[in-house]
Amino acid sequence: MKRSTRLLVAIILVLLLAVVSVSVWAAPGRQGSVPVPPRTYPGEIGEEINIGIGTVSTEGTSGRVNVKLIKDPSKKFGPATHGIYLLNYAIDVKVVQGSVNSVEVCVPLNPDWADKEMGPEIQWYLWDSDAEAWVDVETSIKEGVPPMICGTSDQAGVFSLQGQ
Amino acid sequence: MSDKNQGKNKFSLVLVLIQKSSIRKPLTLLTLFFILGLAYGLTLAPGLTWANNGADGGDLITAAATNGVAHPSGYPLYLLLAELFQRIPVGTLAFRTNIMSAIFTMMAAALIFLFLEQWLDSSLSALVSALAFGLSPLVWSQAVITEVYALHALLTTGIICVFLAPVRKPLLYLGQGILFGLAVGNHLTTLLLSPLVLLIQLEDKEGDRIPQDVLRKIILPIAFRFLGVLIGLLVYVVLPLRASAWPPVNWGNPVTLDSFFWLVSAQIYQEFALSLSVLETIQRFQGLAGLLFHQFTFIGLILGLYGLFSNTSSAARLSTIWVFVSFNLFAIFYAYADSFVYVIPASISFSMWIGIGLHDLLAVVSSRRNRIRSALLLALLAGIIVRSLWILPEVDASKDQRAEIFGEKLLASAPKDAIVVTDTDEETFALWYFHYALRQRPDLMVISEGLLQFDWYYQTLQETYPGLVIPEYESFTTAQEVVDANPSNPVCFATYQGVDVLVCDETILSDSDATYHDSLSIIP
């Protein structure tokens, strides 16, 4: 390439850069070397707590619960009982004060799960820390907009939706 | 002969000596060191700083000083070198580590100078190139604080230079590999330079492009380089060795294969890769264009792009293009707020192109008038220096005392035996520096809320503060839960909100600080 051609190409490229350039570096949200603390969802026993990906309802004596989302449950608890974790989170319901006799965890029913049968194909589980295994809990579908798939247990703990 | 004429003759003699003799190169190199030394010296942070996105400095300084492990990927080479600099008996611990960045950046600029001087046989063009690099705002900003990017720039420049060196000796190939492995031990993005490991200059003295002896000319060099890379990577062994002594800064506690891999692969930051939306990606490309203008100015960009299209050797051109494109693309697609610092290696390539372009353009002028050539070069040098005066306030870290004031005030006013909960990098690392590295207020217990989600952090806290009760749950523990489990200890929530430095009470934060309140997830 001749010198004059090279110079012309360089000038044109620089002009093009000047047209599109901005002095801002797009940066989504707060970040740092220290990760953002995971969100927790405190609430009263007896009320429905919105946890973003669904709801948690409790019944029992008056008191408080705290709900935490555990990302990537397979890393913390090992492989799912029958196949895969259908949610990328396990839901930890912890009683801070008082006691509960019923805990219901619900998430919207994904259309991809609509044809699945309750049981191995789609099922809520509760983590048994002594046995270090998932124990299945009562699972049902609540009609509504959207329909919700709910797991119910008489105790608090870590809930996980699993299936095939 | 009059005094005036005598003076004129002496000046001419000096000029002739500079232009012709062997002192030209060292003299120009000294000029480079003087200019950069002055610029960096005037703007170097005197202590711990948050200037120029330097919040990680507290982590790096403390990890080096306490034989610890820094945030992922661990930065083993950086920590070892920082420890050496921290032994210099001058200034504060932070100052000594800041100096390291200035020296490494000057060395990187000197390498660019020496490489181009050899290549172009033009000291002044090489000087302009080295100054364009060393005084570009981004490079300068990282040269005056504690961060890994100065060493990254030095090692990247070293890799470009030695991999393009026309020498064919097994020991050199081994050395090239070792340098590459060590560079990976400083920053993982060095892996973007991997294609250079496979770069073999096939052209021999006779100009024969197809080597007769494939084993000797291709396979053995690459094998020696790979062996060298493996040797260089051994620097990572220091991480588990350091971790085994339970230092207070012990990211990942890399004593098992799993935790070691978690640390060195920077798993917690991998979610940032390729997670930008299309719109944000477009904005990043536009931002990169803006960044290039800011680094090199209109004239610098024209010179650089002109130099890119010059008739340089194919290996040099391909290598510098690869460095420029790969690092820029990585910076664009890595969705981290200050990922623009990853373009620093790309600036090395661009600075080299500026030198090449300038040399090529001046060749036209020099064939006609030597004085015009000298005048143009001097004008360009003067322009770079004048511009640096304009950039100086932007990169100046010498007056930033926010981190020092924050750490000292907070530690001074925290009640005895308090648990101090931190949130962001700024707060956490500043307190680590004063508490762990400088050993101030050993009665306090500093807890990072964001790190409580990791098992290794529980273990580190338990080793560091044996008296602290940390409840363990299936999920993770919040700071409030730790506070609840230690009712006899006063509690401080350390936060930094702009110029308001101190928010530390024996109770929880005030309601007016709603943002921080939310992030702490305090149970009402």
XYZ file of C-alpha atoms in Angstrom:
688
model
C 0.000 0.000 0.000
C 1.352 3.456 -0.886
C 2.111 5.886 1.922
C -0.567 8.348 0.841
C -3.185 5.564 0.660
C -2.210 4.312 4.116
C -2.435 7.793 5.555
C -5.832 8.333 3.954
C -7.152 5.018 5.278
C -5.857 5.864 8.775
C -7.520 9.285 8.722
C -10.840 7.838 7.504
C -10.753 5.154 10.224
C -10.031 7.733 12.907
C -12.899 9.910 11.673
C -15.205 6.886 11.820
C -14.049 6.170 15.366
C -14.685 9.796 16.289
C -18.263 9.538 15.032
C -19.144 6.427 17.060
C -17.083 7.072 20.181
C -18.595 7.795 23.568
C -16.787 8.550 26.794
C -18.728 6.024 28.857
C -17.846 2.414 29.689
C -21.094 0.491 30.083
C -21.131 -1.216 33.489
C -24.061 -3.241 34.778
C -24.808 -2.913 38.502
C -22.580 -2.984 41.549
C -19.563 -5.253 41.233
C -16.339 -5.807 43.036
C -13.814 -8.406 44.057
C -15.933 -9.031 47.154
C -19.176 -10.458 45.792
C -22.494 -8.892 46.654
C -23.994 -10.682 49.678
C -26.792 -13.038 48.655
C -30.247 -11.588 49.262
C -32.342 -12.895 52.102
C -36.083 -12.535 52.597
C -37.199 -12.005 56.179
C -40.882 -12.225 57.115
C -43.438 -13.027 59.811
C -44.788 -16.506 60.445
C -48.273 -16.600 58.985
C -47.617 -14.227 56.092
C -46.723 -14.966 52.469
C -43.165 -13.941 51.627
C -42.328 -12.986 48.050
C -38.865 -14.358 47.257
C -38.644 -13.165 43.677
C -38.681 -16.611 42.084
C -41.844 -17.590 43.992
C -43.469 -17.417 47.416
C -43.014 -18.988 50.848
C -45.960 -19.287 53.254
C -45.745 -20.517 56.839
C -48.174 -21.367 59.631
C -47.408 -21.717 63.321
C -46.911 -19.665 66.448
C -46.141 -15.984 66.042
C -42.532 -15.335 65.190
C -40.179 -14.714 62.317
C -38.671 -16.677 59.445
C -35.815 -15.886 57.143
C -35.689 -17.262 53.602
C -32.407 -17.594 51.695
C -31.827 -18.679 48.115
C -28.952 -21.111 47.600
C -27.520 -20.840 44.107
C -26.355 -23.975 42.264
C -27.707 -26.547 44.751
C -25.808 -29.379 43.061
C -22.551 -27.858 44.313
C -23.792 -27.720 47.876
C -25.924 -30.878 48.071
C -24.653 -33.112 45.286
C -26.675 -34.511 42.389
C -30.479 -34.409 42.289
C -32.399 -37.488 43.439
C -33.982 -38.384 40.084
C -32.341 -36.484 37.290
C -31.906 -32.739 37.542
C -32.579 -29.664 39.624
C -35.438 -27.921 37.842
C -34.651 -24.675 39.650
C -31.181 -23.214 39.828
C -31.856 -22.385 43.471
C -32.666 -24.324 46.603
C -34.856 -22.420 49.050
C -33.766 -22.360 52.694
C -36.606 -21.517 55.089
C -35.233 -20.869 58.575
C -37.257 -20.113 61.679
C -35.631 -17.249 63.580
C -38.234 -16.933 66.341
C -41.311 -19.049 67.226
C -42.171 -22.339 65.534
C -43.908 -23.507 62.374
C -46.220 -26.450 61.731
C -46.580 -25.924 57.981
C -44.303 -24.524 55.301
C -45.433 -24.121 51.690
C -42.979 -23.209 48.941
C -44.397 -22.277 45.510
C -42.869 -21.314 42.172
C -44.630 -20.602 38.844
C -45.246 -23.721 36.760
C -42.987 -23.526 33.742
C -44.953 -24.478 30.545
C -42.184 -27.027 29.815
C -43.165 -28.872 32.999
C -46.901 -28.931 32.286
C -46.911 -32.491 30.954
C -44.750 -33.911 33.726
C -46.292 -36.309 36.204
C -45.888 -35.739 39.924
C -43.211 -37.980 41.341
C -39.878 -38.683 39.720
C -40.695 -36.353 36.810
C -41.357 -33.323 38.982
C -41.241 -33.218 42.758
C -40.403 -30.915 45.684
C -37.831 -32.258 48.135
C -36.634 -31.294 51.614
C -32.991 -31.761 52.612
C -32.399 -34.219 55.455
C -29.094 -33.040 56.903
C -28.668 -36.109 59.127
C -29.094 -38.601 56.288
C -27.534 -36.137 53.825
C -30.255 -36.928 51.306
C -33.303 -35.324 49.743
C -36.682 -36.472 51.094
C -39.736 -35.948 48.908
C -42.556 -33.739 50.211
C -46.172 -33.315 49.184
C -46.257 -31.617 45.795
C -49.320 -30.081 44.151
C -50.317 -27.617 41.466
C -52.342 -24.538 42.365
C -54.452 -23.150 39.543
C -54.120 -19.443 38.912
C -52.308 -16.986 36.710
C -49.726 -18.280 36.473
C -50.322 -21.769 37.881
C -47.921 -22.558 40.728
C -46.227 -25.782 41.719
C -46.034 -26.025 45.494
C -44.270 -28.217 48.013
C -45.647 -28.555 51.524
C -43.940 -29.833 54.669
C -44.614 -29.674 58.394
C -41.108 -28.398 59.052
C -38.746 -25.700 57.861
C -35.558 -26.524 55.982
C -34.038 -26.475 52.530
C -36.505 -27.087 49.676
C -35.609 -28.037 46.134
C -37.668 -28.699 43.006
C -36.255 -31.630 41.062
C -37.311 -33.886 38.253
C -36.440 -35.352 34.904
C 36.618 33.456 18.930
C 33.758 35.060 20.867
C 32.085 33.362 23.862
C 28.868 33.164 21.847
C 30.532 31.239 19.038
C 32.336 28.990 21.492
C 29.039 28.148 23.161
C 27.452 27.459 19.778
C 30.282 25.129 18.820
C 30.036 23.221 22.091
C 26.270 22.804 21.608
C 26.818 21.530 18.057
C 29.419 19.121 19.328
C 26.991 17.735 21.906
C 24.321 17.345 19.224
C 26.725 15.506 16.942
C 27.768 13.243 19.802
C 24.164 12.470 20.642
C 23.223 11.764 17.042
C 26.232 9.713 16.058
C 27.785 8.114 19.054
C 26.885 5.134 21.149
C 25.586 7.349 23.961
C 22.463 8.201 21.954
C 20.554 5.132 23.058
C 21.348 5.287 26.790
C 20.790 9.027 26.804
C 17.357 8.675 25.232
C 16.566 5.871 27.638
C 17.572 8.109 30.538
C 15.303 10.820 29.144
C 12.459 8.319 29.075
C 13.128 7.308 32.683
C 13.381 10.934 33.737
C 10.070 11.954 32.154
C 8.152 8.914 33.398
C 9.850 9.033 36.795
C 8.859 12.643 37.197
C 5.281 12.018 36.053
C 4.796 8.967 38.261
C 6.685 10.476 41.183
C 4.418 13.505 41.225
C 1.253 11.427 41.163
C 2.187 8.301 43.146
C -0.168 7.486 46.023
C 1.676 7.992 49.327
C -0.360 5.346 51.117
C -3.402 3.149 50.734
C -5.600 4.569 47.982
C -8.964 4.123 46.296
C -7.952 6.374 43.410
C -7.993 5.071 39.824
C -10.215 2.070 40.642
C -7.603 0.941 43.139
C -9.787 -0.520 45.880
C -8.191 -3.968 45.411
C -4.890 -2.506 46.572
C -5.745 -3.164 50.217
C -6.305 -6.843 49.457
C -3.076 -7.211 47.451
C -0.910 -5.320 49.959
C -2.342 -7.238 52.902
C -2.095 -10.630 51.197
C 1.551 -9.924 50.339
C 2.379 -8.634 53.822
C 0.699 -11.466 55.714
C 1.872 -14.317 53.502
C -1.722 -14.628 52.374
C -3.651 -15.394 49.214
C -5.210 -12.517 47.263
C -8.589 -12.547 45.532
C -8.990 -14.899 42.540
C -6.919 -15.826 40.647
C -4.566 -15.522 43.604
C -1.835 -13.524 41.781
C 1.095 -15.589 43.137
C 3.836 -13.861 41.136
C 2.538 -10.444 42.087
C 2.462 -11.361 45.778
C 6.029 -12.669 45.736
C 7.347 -9.515 44.054
C 5.257 -7.242 46.280
C 6.790 -8.907 49.316
C 10.236 -7.952 48.030
C 9.210 -4.329 47.501
C 7.604 -4.223 50.922
C 11.046 -4.818 52.433
C 12.348 -1.469 51.115
C 12.809 0.675 54.230
C 10.959 3.713 52.880
C 7.497 5.128 53.578
C 4.441 3.102 54.524
C 3.742 -0.483 53.514
C 1.239 0.739 50.925
C 3.691 3.289 49.524
C 6.340 0.620 49.019
C 3.868 -1.525 47.104
C 2.702 1.465 45.049
C 6.312 2.106 43.995
C 6.388 -1.352 42.462
C 3.720 -0.346 39.948
C 5.655 2.767 38.917
C 8.887 0.841 38.446
C 7.267 -1.975 36.470
C 5.494 0.493 34.175
C 8.772 2.316 33.556
C 10.413 -1.012 32.762
C 7.594 -1.857 30.332
C 8.055 1.509 28.599
C 11.812 0.920 28.494
C 11.258 -2.477 26.849
C 9.029 -0.876 24.226
C 11.758 1.684 23.624
C 14.563 -0.863 23.336
C 12.534 -3.162 21.107
C 11.552 -0.409 18.686
C 14.976 1.237 18.784
C 16.495 -2.046 17.695
C 13.838 -2.598 15.080
C 13.578 0.903 13.586
C 17.081 2.141 14.408
C 15.502 5.387 15.539
C 15.821 6.445 19.149
C 13.426 9.347 18.890
C 10.603 7.381 17.240
C 11.086 4.685 19.875
C 11.026 7.350 22.588
C 7.757 8.782 21.278
C 6.282 5.275 21.242
C 7.394 4.524 24.816
C 6.091 7.862 26.062
C 2.799 7.381 24.230
C 2.447 4.176 26.241
C 3.740 5.353 29.604
C 1.871 8.649 29.616
C -1.427 7.325 28.265
C -4.010 8.031 30.986
C -4.975 4.427 31.638
C -1.423 3.107 31.932
C -0.408 6.094 34.045
C -3.400 5.656 36.341
C -2.324 2.099 37.153
C 1.350 3.037 37.535
C 0.703 5.107 40.658
C -1.409 2.698 42.719
C -1.161 -0.877 43.946
C -2.643 -3.064 41.235
C -1.525 -5.987 39.100
C -1.735 -4.199 35.752
C 1.740 -2.605 35.779
C 3.355 -6.023 36.159
C 0.893 -7.366 33.587
C 2.022 -4.673 31.133
C 5.695 -5.425 31.780
C 5.266 -9.165 31.285
C 3.112 -8.729 28.185
C 5.683 -6.394 26.652
C 8.379 -8.895 27.565
C 6.456 -11.714 25.911
C 5.917 -9.714 22.712
C 9.608 -8.802 22.585
C 11.111 -12.216 23.315
C 8.681 -14.176 21.175
C 9.528 -11.962 18.221
C 13.262 -12.192 18.849
C 14.972 -13.820 15.824
C 16.990 -16.240 17.917
C 16.780 -19.995 17.605
C 18.266 -21.610 20.679
C 16.652 -24.214 22.914
C 17.446 -22.218 26.043
C 15.748 -19.138 24.619
C 12.654 -21.169 23.757
C 12.650 -22.494 27.295
C 13.036 -18.956 28.646
C 10.171 -17.738 26.471
C 7.947 -20.447 27.917
C 8.984 -19.697 31.504
C 8.204 -16.011 31.005
C 4.777 -16.904 29.637
C 4.040 -19.258 32.547
C 5.117 -16.639 35.088
C 2.955 -14.038 33.348
C -0.056 -16.340 33.708
C 0.920 -16.413 37.377
C 0.256 -12.703 37.484
C -2.866 -12.349 35.362
C -5.051 -14.967 33.706
C -5.685 -12.809 30.625
C -2.094 -13.623 29.651
C -3.680 -16.801 28.291
C -4.917 -14.630 25.427
C -1.287 -14.554 24.298
C -1.215 -18.368 23.944
C -1.034 -18.284 20.124
C 2.387 -16.648 20.483
C 3.672 -19.842 22.073
C 3.003 -21.535 18.727
C 4.552 -18.695 16.738
C 7.753 -19.888 15.125
C 9.652 -17.704 12.713
C 10.249 -20.111 9.874
C 12.201 -17.884 7.573
C 15.885 -18.789 7.781
C 18.953 -16.932 6.566
C 18.530 -18.101 3.017
C 14.957 -16.861 2.970
C 13.675 -20.412 2.691
C 10.165 -20.316 4.193
C 9.730 -24.092 4.292
C 12.009 -25.558 6.938
C 13.977 -28.595 5.828
C 14.156 -29.994 9.334
C 10.641 -29.923 10.776
C 11.623 -31.590 14.039
C 14.445 -29.165 14.803
C 12.746 -26.001 13.586
C 9.134 -26.484 14.645
C 8.506 -29.347 17.023
C 11.489 -28.858 19.348
C 10.989 -25.088 19.796
C 7.326 -25.578 20.643
C 8.154 -28.482 22.979
C 10.771 -26.367 24.775
C 8.314 -23.508 25.092
C 5.622 -25.768 26.556
C 8.136 -27.169 29.007
C 9.025 -23.597 29.953
C 5.356 -22.693 30.398
C 4.943 -25.614 32.811
C 7.997 -24.490 34.774
C 6.678 -20.912 34.917
C 3.262 -22.071 36.071
C 4.904 -23.673 39.093
C 4.679 -20.230 40.684
C 1.093 -21.179 41.551
C 2.470 -23.731 44.025
C 3.104 -20.872 46.449
C -0.651 -20.406 46.890
C -1.387 -23.681 48.744
C 1.881 -23.284 50.633
C 0.833 -19.857 51.875
C -2.730 -20.990 52.573
C -1.576 -23.897 54.716
C -0.367 -21.422 57.375
C -3.895 -19.974 57.726
C -3.205 -16.325 56.904
C -6.056 -13.881 57.652
C -6.419 -13.120 53.924
C -6.840 -16.555 52.439
C -9.158 -16.481 49.441
C -10.417 -19.935 48.584
C -8.092 -21.585 51.142
C -6.527 -23.412 48.166
C -5.213 -26.475 49.973
C -7.323 -28.999 48.072
C -7.524 -29.534 44.314
C -11.125 -28.276 44.210
C -10.453 -25.106 46.163
C -7.226 -24.500 44.250
C -9.089 -24.761 40.947
C -11.873 -22.515 42.301
C -9.273 -19.869 43.080
C -6.967 -19.969 40.062
C -9.788 -20.245 37.552
C -11.445 -17.201 39.155
C -14.719 -19.109 39.267
C -16.627 -16.408 41.161
C -15.990 -13.911 38.386
C -16.749 -16.213 35.461
C -20.373 -15.079 35.427
C -19.142 -11.734 34.095
C -17.912 -13.277 30.849
C -20.262 -12.772 27.909
C -23.146 -11.616 30.096
C -23.709 -8.176 28.571
C -26.862 -7.378 26.649
C -26.602 -6.513 22.949
C -27.143 -2.829 23.725
C -24.463 -2.823 26.416
C -22.072 -4.579 24.045
C -22.637 -1.911 21.398
C -22.053 0.750 24.052
C -18.836 -1.001 25.036
C -17.578 -0.824 21.420
C -18.395 2.874 21.385
C -16.731 3.241 24.775
C -13.602 1.554 23.436
C -13.456 4.082 20.586
C -13.743 6.861 23.150
C -11.086 5.225 25.292
C -8.674 5.052 22.344
C -9.137 8.770 21.680
C -8.552 9.508 25.324
C -5.397 7.389 25.436
C -3.684 8.497 22.266
C -5.465 11.630 20.935
C -6.451 12.277 17.342
C -2.862 12.544 16.118
C -1.768 9.433 18.012
C -4.606 7.403 16.508
C -3.724 8.480 12.972
C -0.055 7.646 13.539
C -0.922 4.296 15.116
C -3.312 3.176 12.406
C -0.876 4.375 9.751
C 1.835 2.356 11.479
C -0.415 -0.691 11.558
C -0.593 -0.688 7.761
C 3.155 -0.155 7.361
C 5.385 -2.756 5.820
C 6.476 -4.423 8.995
C 7.402 -8.091 9.238
C 4.402 -10.372 9.128
C 5.179 -11.983 12.500
C 5.423 -8.627 14.270
C 2.325 -7.297 12.625
C 0.284 -10.430 13.323
C 1.439 -10.589 16.938
C 0.661 -6.969 17.727
C -2.691 -7.164 15.944
C -3.548 -10.298 17.930
C -2.644 -8.609 21.217
C -4.630 -5.503 20.308
C -7.752 -7.312 19.134
C -7.869 -10.090 21.736
C -7.422 -7.860 24.785
C -9.844 -5.234 23.501
C -12.497 -7.865 22.793
C -11.981 -9.421 26.205
C -12.422 -6.026 27.863
C -15.577 -5.405 25.858
C -17.255 -8.740 26.535
C -16.273 -9.060 30.187
C -19.176 -7.485 32.009
C -17.107 -6.101 34.866
C -17.466 -2.426 35.738
C -13.787 -1.551 35.335
C -12.897 -4.091 32.655
C -11.474 -1.204 30.609
C -8.170 -1.766 32.440
C -7.811 -5.007 30.472
C -7.053 -2.945 27.357
C -3.636 -1.984 28.770
C -1.826 -4.760 26.838
C -3.630 -3.535 23.702
C -2.091 -0.122 24.402
C 1.346 -1.724 24.118
C 0.581 -2.780 20.551
C -0.899 0.560 19.663
C 2.063 2.479 21.089
C 4.371 0.344 18.980
C 2.318 1.151 15.890
C 2.631 4.839 16.727
C 6.421 4.499 16.730
C 6.396 2.530 13.485
C 4.014 4.980 11.805
C 6.012 7.972 12.944
C 9.262 6.456 11.731
C 7.743 5.678 8.344
C 6.310 9.164 7.898
C 9.521 10.831 9.024
C 11.455 8.829 6.459
C 9.721 10.882 3.764
C 10.617 14.147 5.460
C 14.159 13.171 6.334
C 15.026 12.414 2.775
C 14.373 16.083 2.046
C 15.131 18.128 5.169
C 16.719 16.864 8.327
C 15.849 19.979 10.327
C 12.155 19.686 9.582
C 12.305 16.084 10.769
C 13.948 17.052 14.042
C 11.519 19.917 14.540
C 8.536 17.641 13.934
C 9.811 15.052 16.393
C 10.527 17.622 19.051
C 7.093 19.178 18.516
C 5.516 15.758 18.962
C 7.499 15.083 22.128
C 6.583 18.516 23.454
C 2.938 17.792 22.599
C 3.018 14.533 24.581
C 4.577 16.274 27.568
C 2.158 19.220 27.457
C -0.754 16.806 27.234
C 0.554 14.927 30.237
C 0.186 18.125 32.257
C -3.450 18.134 31.245
C -3.879 14.441 32.184
C -2.049 14.768 35.512
C -5.017 15.851 37.663
C -7.091 12.976 36.268
C -4.639 10.244 37.305
C -3.152 11.948 40.347
C -3.375 9.590 43.330
C -0.997 11.586 45.521
C -3.759 13.533 47.232
C -6.243 10.717 47.717
C -6.464 10.080 51.444
C -9.959 8.633 51.586
C -8.878 5.065 52.326
C -6.322 6.099 54.948
C -8.760 8.405 56.753
C -11.543 5.844 56.570
C -9.444 3.021 58.005
C -7.724 5.022 60.711
C -10.846 6.827 61.905
C -12.945 3.727 61.981
C -10.416 1.623 63.825
C -9.760 4.439 66.278
C -13.406 4.869 67.174
C -14.612 1.253 67.194
C -15.389 0.047 70.727
C -13.210 -2.603 72.320
C -13.709 -6.179 71.064
C -16.214 -5.014 68.460
C -17.297 -7.044 65.464
C -16.816 -4.782 62.431
C -18.943 -5.808 59.447
C -17.864 -4.596 55.997
C -19.607 -4.632 52.666
C -17.803 -3.348 49.539
C -14.197 -3.758 48.344
C -13.274 -0.297 49.588
C -14.409 -0.896 53.155
C -13.283 -4.506 53.400
C -9.794 -4.154 51.968
C -9.038 -0.860 53.713
C -9.826 -2.459 57.063
C -7.853 -5.602 56.176
C -4.859 -3.369 55.474
C -4.985 -1.529 58.796
C -6.129 -4.482 60.883
C -4.165 -7.400 59.401
C -1.187 -5.838 57.595
C -0.482 -2.967 60.012
C -1.817 -4.962 62.994
C -3.873 -2.106 64.358
C -6.631 -2.849 66.866
C -6.026 -6.587 67.260
C -9.011 -6.707 69.623
C -11.459 -6.120 66.744
C -12.976 -8.784 64.499
C -13.450 -7.685 60.888
C -16.074 -9.619 58.931
C -16.857 -9.236 55.235
C -20.588 -9.729 54.679
C -20.121 -10.679 51.017
C -17.605 -13.417 51.810
C -19.733 -15.118 54.451
C -21.358 -17.161 51.680
C -18.113 -19.167 51.255
C -17.051 -22.096 53.432
C -13.386 -21.146 53.180
C -14.184 -17.786 54.746
C -15.804 -19.473 57.779
C -12.659 -21.507 58.255
C -10.418 -18.465 57.872
C -12.479 -16.456 60.357
C -12.415 -19.309 62.844
C -8.628 -19.574 62.576
C -8.153 -15.792 62.750
C -10.641 -15.151 65.571
C -10.891 -18.307 67.699
C -13.311 -16.560 70.082
C -15.833 -15.677 67.391
C -18.971 -17.834 67.212
C -20.048 -18.398 63.607
C -23.332 -20.299 63.221
C -23.300 -22.690 60.282
C -26.361 -23.321 58.150
C -27.152 -25.427 55.119
C -27.247 -22.263 53.051
C -25.017 -19.444 54.238
C -24.667 -17.216 57.260
C -25.506 -13.541 57.234
C -23.588 -10.921 59.166
C -26.624 -10.363 61.339
C -26.629 -14.041 62.288
C -22.973 -13.796 63.328
C -23.790 -10.677 65.305
C -26.719 -12.468 67.003
C -24.467 -15.390 67.893
C -21.985 -13.093 69.660
C -24.211 -10.955 71.889
C -21.423 -9.837 74.205
C -19.474 -8.113 71.421
C -20.303 -4.564 70.307
C -21.133 -4.302 66.610
C -20.018 -1.829 63.970
C -21.197 -1.724 60.400
C -18.431 -0.057 58.444
C -19.504 1.837 55.395
C -18.168 4.527 53.164
C -20.651 6.911 51.601
C -18.892 9.547 49.519
C -17.106 11.988 51.819
C -18.960 10.828 54.937
C -16.422 8.455 56.318
C -17.681 7.123 59.560
C -20.788 5.096 60.178
C -19.979 2.867 63.090
C -22.288 2.295 66.042
C -22.737 -0.261 68.693
C -26.166 -0.902 67.225
C -27.230 -1.390 63.616
C -27.047 1.364 61.026
C -29.376 4.320 60.995
C -32.512 4.064 58.884
C -31.364 6.895 56.641
C -28.772 4.532 55.179
C -31.383 2.447 53.419
C -29.207 1.054 50.636
C -26.685 -0.446 52.982
C -29.429 -1.611 55.267
C -30.937 -3.647 52.430
C -27.655 -5.199 51.443
C -27.067 -6.390 54.984
C -30.431 -8.118 55.119
C -30.939 -7.175 58.723
C -33.922 -8.883 60.209
C -36.366 -6.261 61.531
